[in-house]
Tab-separated table of C-alpha atoms in Angstrom:
chain	number	residue	atom	x	y	z
A	1	MET	CA	88.278	105.743	85.909
A	2	LYS	CA	86.112	105.435	82.852
A	3	TYR	CA	83.062	103.317	83.655
A	4	LYS	CA	81.649	100.804	81.153
A	5	TYR	CA	78.868	99.543	83.410
A	6	CYS	CA	76.692	101.438	85.865
A	7	PRO	CA	78.040	101.017	89.415
A	8	ILE	CA	74.451	101.401	90.691
A	9	CYS	CA	72.399	98.980	88.561
A	10	GLY	CA	75.093	97.118	86.598
A	11	LYS	CA	73.711	97.851	83.125
A	12	LYS	CA	76.014	98.697	80.216
A	13	LEU	CA	76.441	102.466	79.904
A	14	LYS	CA	75.740	104.473	76.772
A	15	GLU	CA	77.534	107.587	75.645
A	16	LYS	CA	75.701	110.882	76.153
A	17	TYR	CA	76.847	114.270	74.927
A	18	SER	CA	77.654	116.751	77.713
A	19	TRP	CA	78.617	120.057	76.136
A	20	ASP	CA	82.332	120.762	76.458
A	21	GLU	CA	82.930	117.429	78.233
A	22	GLY	CA	82.020	115.573	75.023
A	23	GLY	CA	80.742	112.013	75.251
A	24	VAL	CA	80.251	110.809	78.810
A	25	PRO	CA	79.202	107.330	80.026
A	26	TYR	CA	75.496	107.519	80.909
A	27	CYS	CA	72.973	105.210	82.588
A	28	SER	CA	69.458	105.763	81.262
A	29	THR	CA	67.980	103.576	84.028
A	30	ASP	CA	69.428	105.682	86.860
A	31	ASP	CA	69.588	108.897	84.788
A	32	ILE	CA	73.160	109.668	85.799
A	33	MET	CA	76.375	110.554	83.967
A	34	PHE	CA	79.697	109.146	85.142
A	35	PHE	CA	82.395	111.726	84.508
A	36	ASP	CA	86.006	110.580	84.351
A	37	THR	CA	87.286	112.408	87.443
A	38	PRO	CA	90.251	111.745	89.738
A	39	LYS	CA	89.837	110.650	93.336
A	40	PRO	CA	90.525	113.540	95.751
A	41	CYS	CA	93.175	112.896	98.363
A	42	ILE	CA	94.853	115.185	100.895
A	43	ILE	CA	98.461	115.356	101.983
A	44	ALA	CA	99.290	117.417	105.066
A	45	ALA	CA	102.403	118.733	106.766
A	46	VAL	CA	101.801	119.086	110.520
A	47	ILE	CA	104.057	121.852	111.856
A	48	LYS	CA	105.178	122.063	115.494
A	49	ASP	CA	107.678	124.861	116.109
A	50	ASP	CA	110.414	124.245	113.489
A	51	LYS	CA	109.517	120.575	113.020
A	52	VAL	CA	107.270	118.600	110.665
A	53	LEU	CA	105.493	115.322	111.407
A	54	LEU	CA	106.805	112.460	109.264
A	55	LEU	CA	105.364	108.968	109.063
A	56	LYS	CA	106.913	105.632	108.213
A	57	GLN	CA	104.416	103.559	106.243
A	58	ASN	CA	106.017	100.427	104.844
A	59	TYR	CA	103.123	99.770	102.457
A	60	THR	CA	103.916	103.102	100.757
A	61	PHE	CA	107.746	103.213	100.774
A	62	LYS	CA	110.043	100.843	102.618
A	63	ASP	CA	112.940	103.309	102.819
A	64	SER	CA	111.334	106.749	102.859
A	65	LYS	CA	109.177	108.748	105.217
A	66	VAL	CA	105.972	110.510	104.175
A	67	LEU	CA	103.477	113.132	105.279
A	68	VAL	CA	99.967	112.345	106.518
A	69	SER	CA	97.619	111.601	103.632
A	70	GLY	CA	94.200	110.137	102.957
A	71	TYR	CA	91.129	110.107	100.779
A	72	VAL	CA	88.341	112.657	101.031
A	73	ALA	CA	85.149	111.002	102.297
A	74	ASN	CA	81.627	111.782	101.132
A	75	ASN	CA	79.928	114.565	103.100
A	76	GLU	CA	83.305	115.985	104.147
A	77	THR	CA	85.236	119.084	103.082
A	78	VAL	CA	88.919	118.706	102.261
A	79	GLU	CA	89.766	120.757	105.361
A	80	GLU	CA	87.766	118.320	107.509
A	81	THR	CA	89.594	115.442	105.809
A	82	VAL	CA	92.971	116.974	106.716
A	83	LEU	CA	92.117	117.220	110.421
A	84	ARG	CA	90.426	113.783	110.484
A	85	GLU	CA	93.315	111.973	108.775
A	86	ILE	CA	95.882	113.539	111.113
A	87	ARG	CA	93.842	112.486	114.141
A	88	GLU	CA	93.168	108.968	112.783
A	89	GLU	CA	96.734	108.201	111.760
A	90	THR	CA	98.627	109.856	114.640
A	91	GLY	CA	96.271	110.895	117.462
A	92	ILE	CA	97.459	114.493	116.993
A	93	ILE	CA	95.025	117.409	117.057
A	94	ALA	CA	95.801	120.114	114.508
A	95	LYS	CA	94.176	123.336	113.334
A	96	GLU	CA	94.119	125.948	110.581
A	97	PRO	CA	94.612	123.911	107.395
A	98	LYS	CA	96.289	126.156	104.825
A	99	TYR	CA	95.991	125.093	101.188
A	100	LEU	CA	99.334	124.947	99.340
A	101	GLY	CA	98.383	123.605	95.913
A	102	SER	CA	97.623	120.392	94.063
A	103	TYR	CA	99.403	117.614	92.202
A	104	TYR	CA	97.983	114.998	89.853
A	105	LEU	CA	99.194	111.427	90.321
A	106	ALA	CA	98.339	109.784	86.985
A	107	ALA	CA	99.369	106.259	87.995
A	108	LYS	CA	96.599	106.161	90.624
A	109	GLU	CA	94.198	108.720	89.096
A	110	ILE	CA	94.459	110.830	92.263
A	111	ILE	CA	94.397	114.600	92.715
A	112	MET	CA	96.553	115.389	95.750
A	113	LEU	CA	95.373	118.523	97.590
A	114	THR	CA	98.229	119.721	99.778
A	115	PHE	CA	98.055	121.529	103.114
A	116	MET	CA	100.095	122.682	106.060
A	117	VAL	CA	98.516	122.730	109.530
A	118	LYS	CA	99.515	123.829	113.004
A	119	TYR	CA	99.995	121.291	115.781
A	120	VAL	CA	97.589	121.934	118.676
A	121	SER	CA	97.969	119.064	121.120
A	122	GLY	CA	98.349	115.369	121.688
A	123	GLU	CA	100.987	112.703	121.853
A	124	ILE	CA	101.658	110.518	118.845
A	125	VAL	CA	99.492	107.408	118.925
A	126	LYS	CA	99.964	105.731	115.569
A	127	SER	CA	97.223	103.810	113.793
A	128	GLU	CA	97.672	100.292	112.399
A	129	GLU	CA	98.596	101.716	108.966
A	130	VAL	CA	101.496	103.697	110.448
A	131	ASP	CA	104.764	101.915	111.263
A	132	GLY	CA	106.389	104.954	112.861
A	133	ALA	CA	105.804	108.672	113.409
A	134	GLU	CA	107.933	111.507	114.724
A	135	PHE	CA	108.463	115.242	114.480
A	136	VAL	CA	111.614	115.976	112.451
A	137	ASN	CA	113.465	119.264	112.100
A	138	LEU	CA	112.353	120.964	108.863
A	139	ASP	CA	115.976	121.266	107.725
A	140	ASN	CA	116.400	117.475	107.913
A	141	ALA	CA	112.989	116.373	106.629
A	142	LEU	CA	113.821	116.284	102.920
A	143	CYS	CA	116.710	113.875	103.543
A	144	GLU	CA	114.277	111.414	105.107
A	145	MET	CA	111.699	111.689	102.296
A	146	LYS	CA	113.837	110.517	99.365
A	147	LYS	CA	111.063	108.658	97.537
A	148	ASP	CA	108.064	110.844	98.437
A	149	LYS	CA	108.293	113.377	95.616
A	150	ILE	CA	104.969	115.131	96.281
A	151	GLY	CA	105.553	115.199	100.045
A	152	SER	CA	109.023	116.665	99.443
A	153	GLU	CA	107.514	119.441	97.312
A	154	VAL	CA	105.038	120.182	100.110
A	155	VAL	CA	107.862	120.394	102.664
A	156	LYS	CA	109.756	122.813	100.392
A	157	LYS	CA	106.646	125.027	100.262
A	158	VAL	CA	106.253	124.768	104.041
A	159	ILE	CA	109.877	125.820	104.562
A	160	GLY	CA	109.204	128.861	102.363
A	161	GLU	CA	106.030	129.684	104.302
A	162	VAL	CA	107.644	129.262	107.723
A	163	ARG	CA	110.683	131.324	106.769
A	164	GLY	CA	108.594	133.984	105.036
A	165	GLU	CA	110.060	133.331	101.607
A	166	LEU	CA	106.676	132.944	99.889
């Protein structure tokens, strides 16, 4: 998001040169530059034996399941975000986040940082933003994720990891 006004003091921003970044919106009152950066978000595949945790979230897709996802909070690493989001959305405790890669979602200005994690314990207790959650056999997961293109790519990577193809 390219700022025109300072989100701190509300004054109109000026352009300030920042080396190879070029002109960047700048607030002289607060002495801060506002770089045009995407919002970091995680997406995680929770693996339990040969199954992956899929969620039904009607506000995302009405007829497709998805992986756990969420925004990175201030004062939090992406690995902490992965474990927190899984716990918040499903009640599940997971461990060992393994980074799988990233995807840029231009429509929402989001950088999706993808992970796979191991299930540790807990029964599924879904949050209010989750309409359904279940562990699905990895071989069947892609069929249930028809609209979640990034999540489907993550599951393909997970299948490769689990089967030793990567």
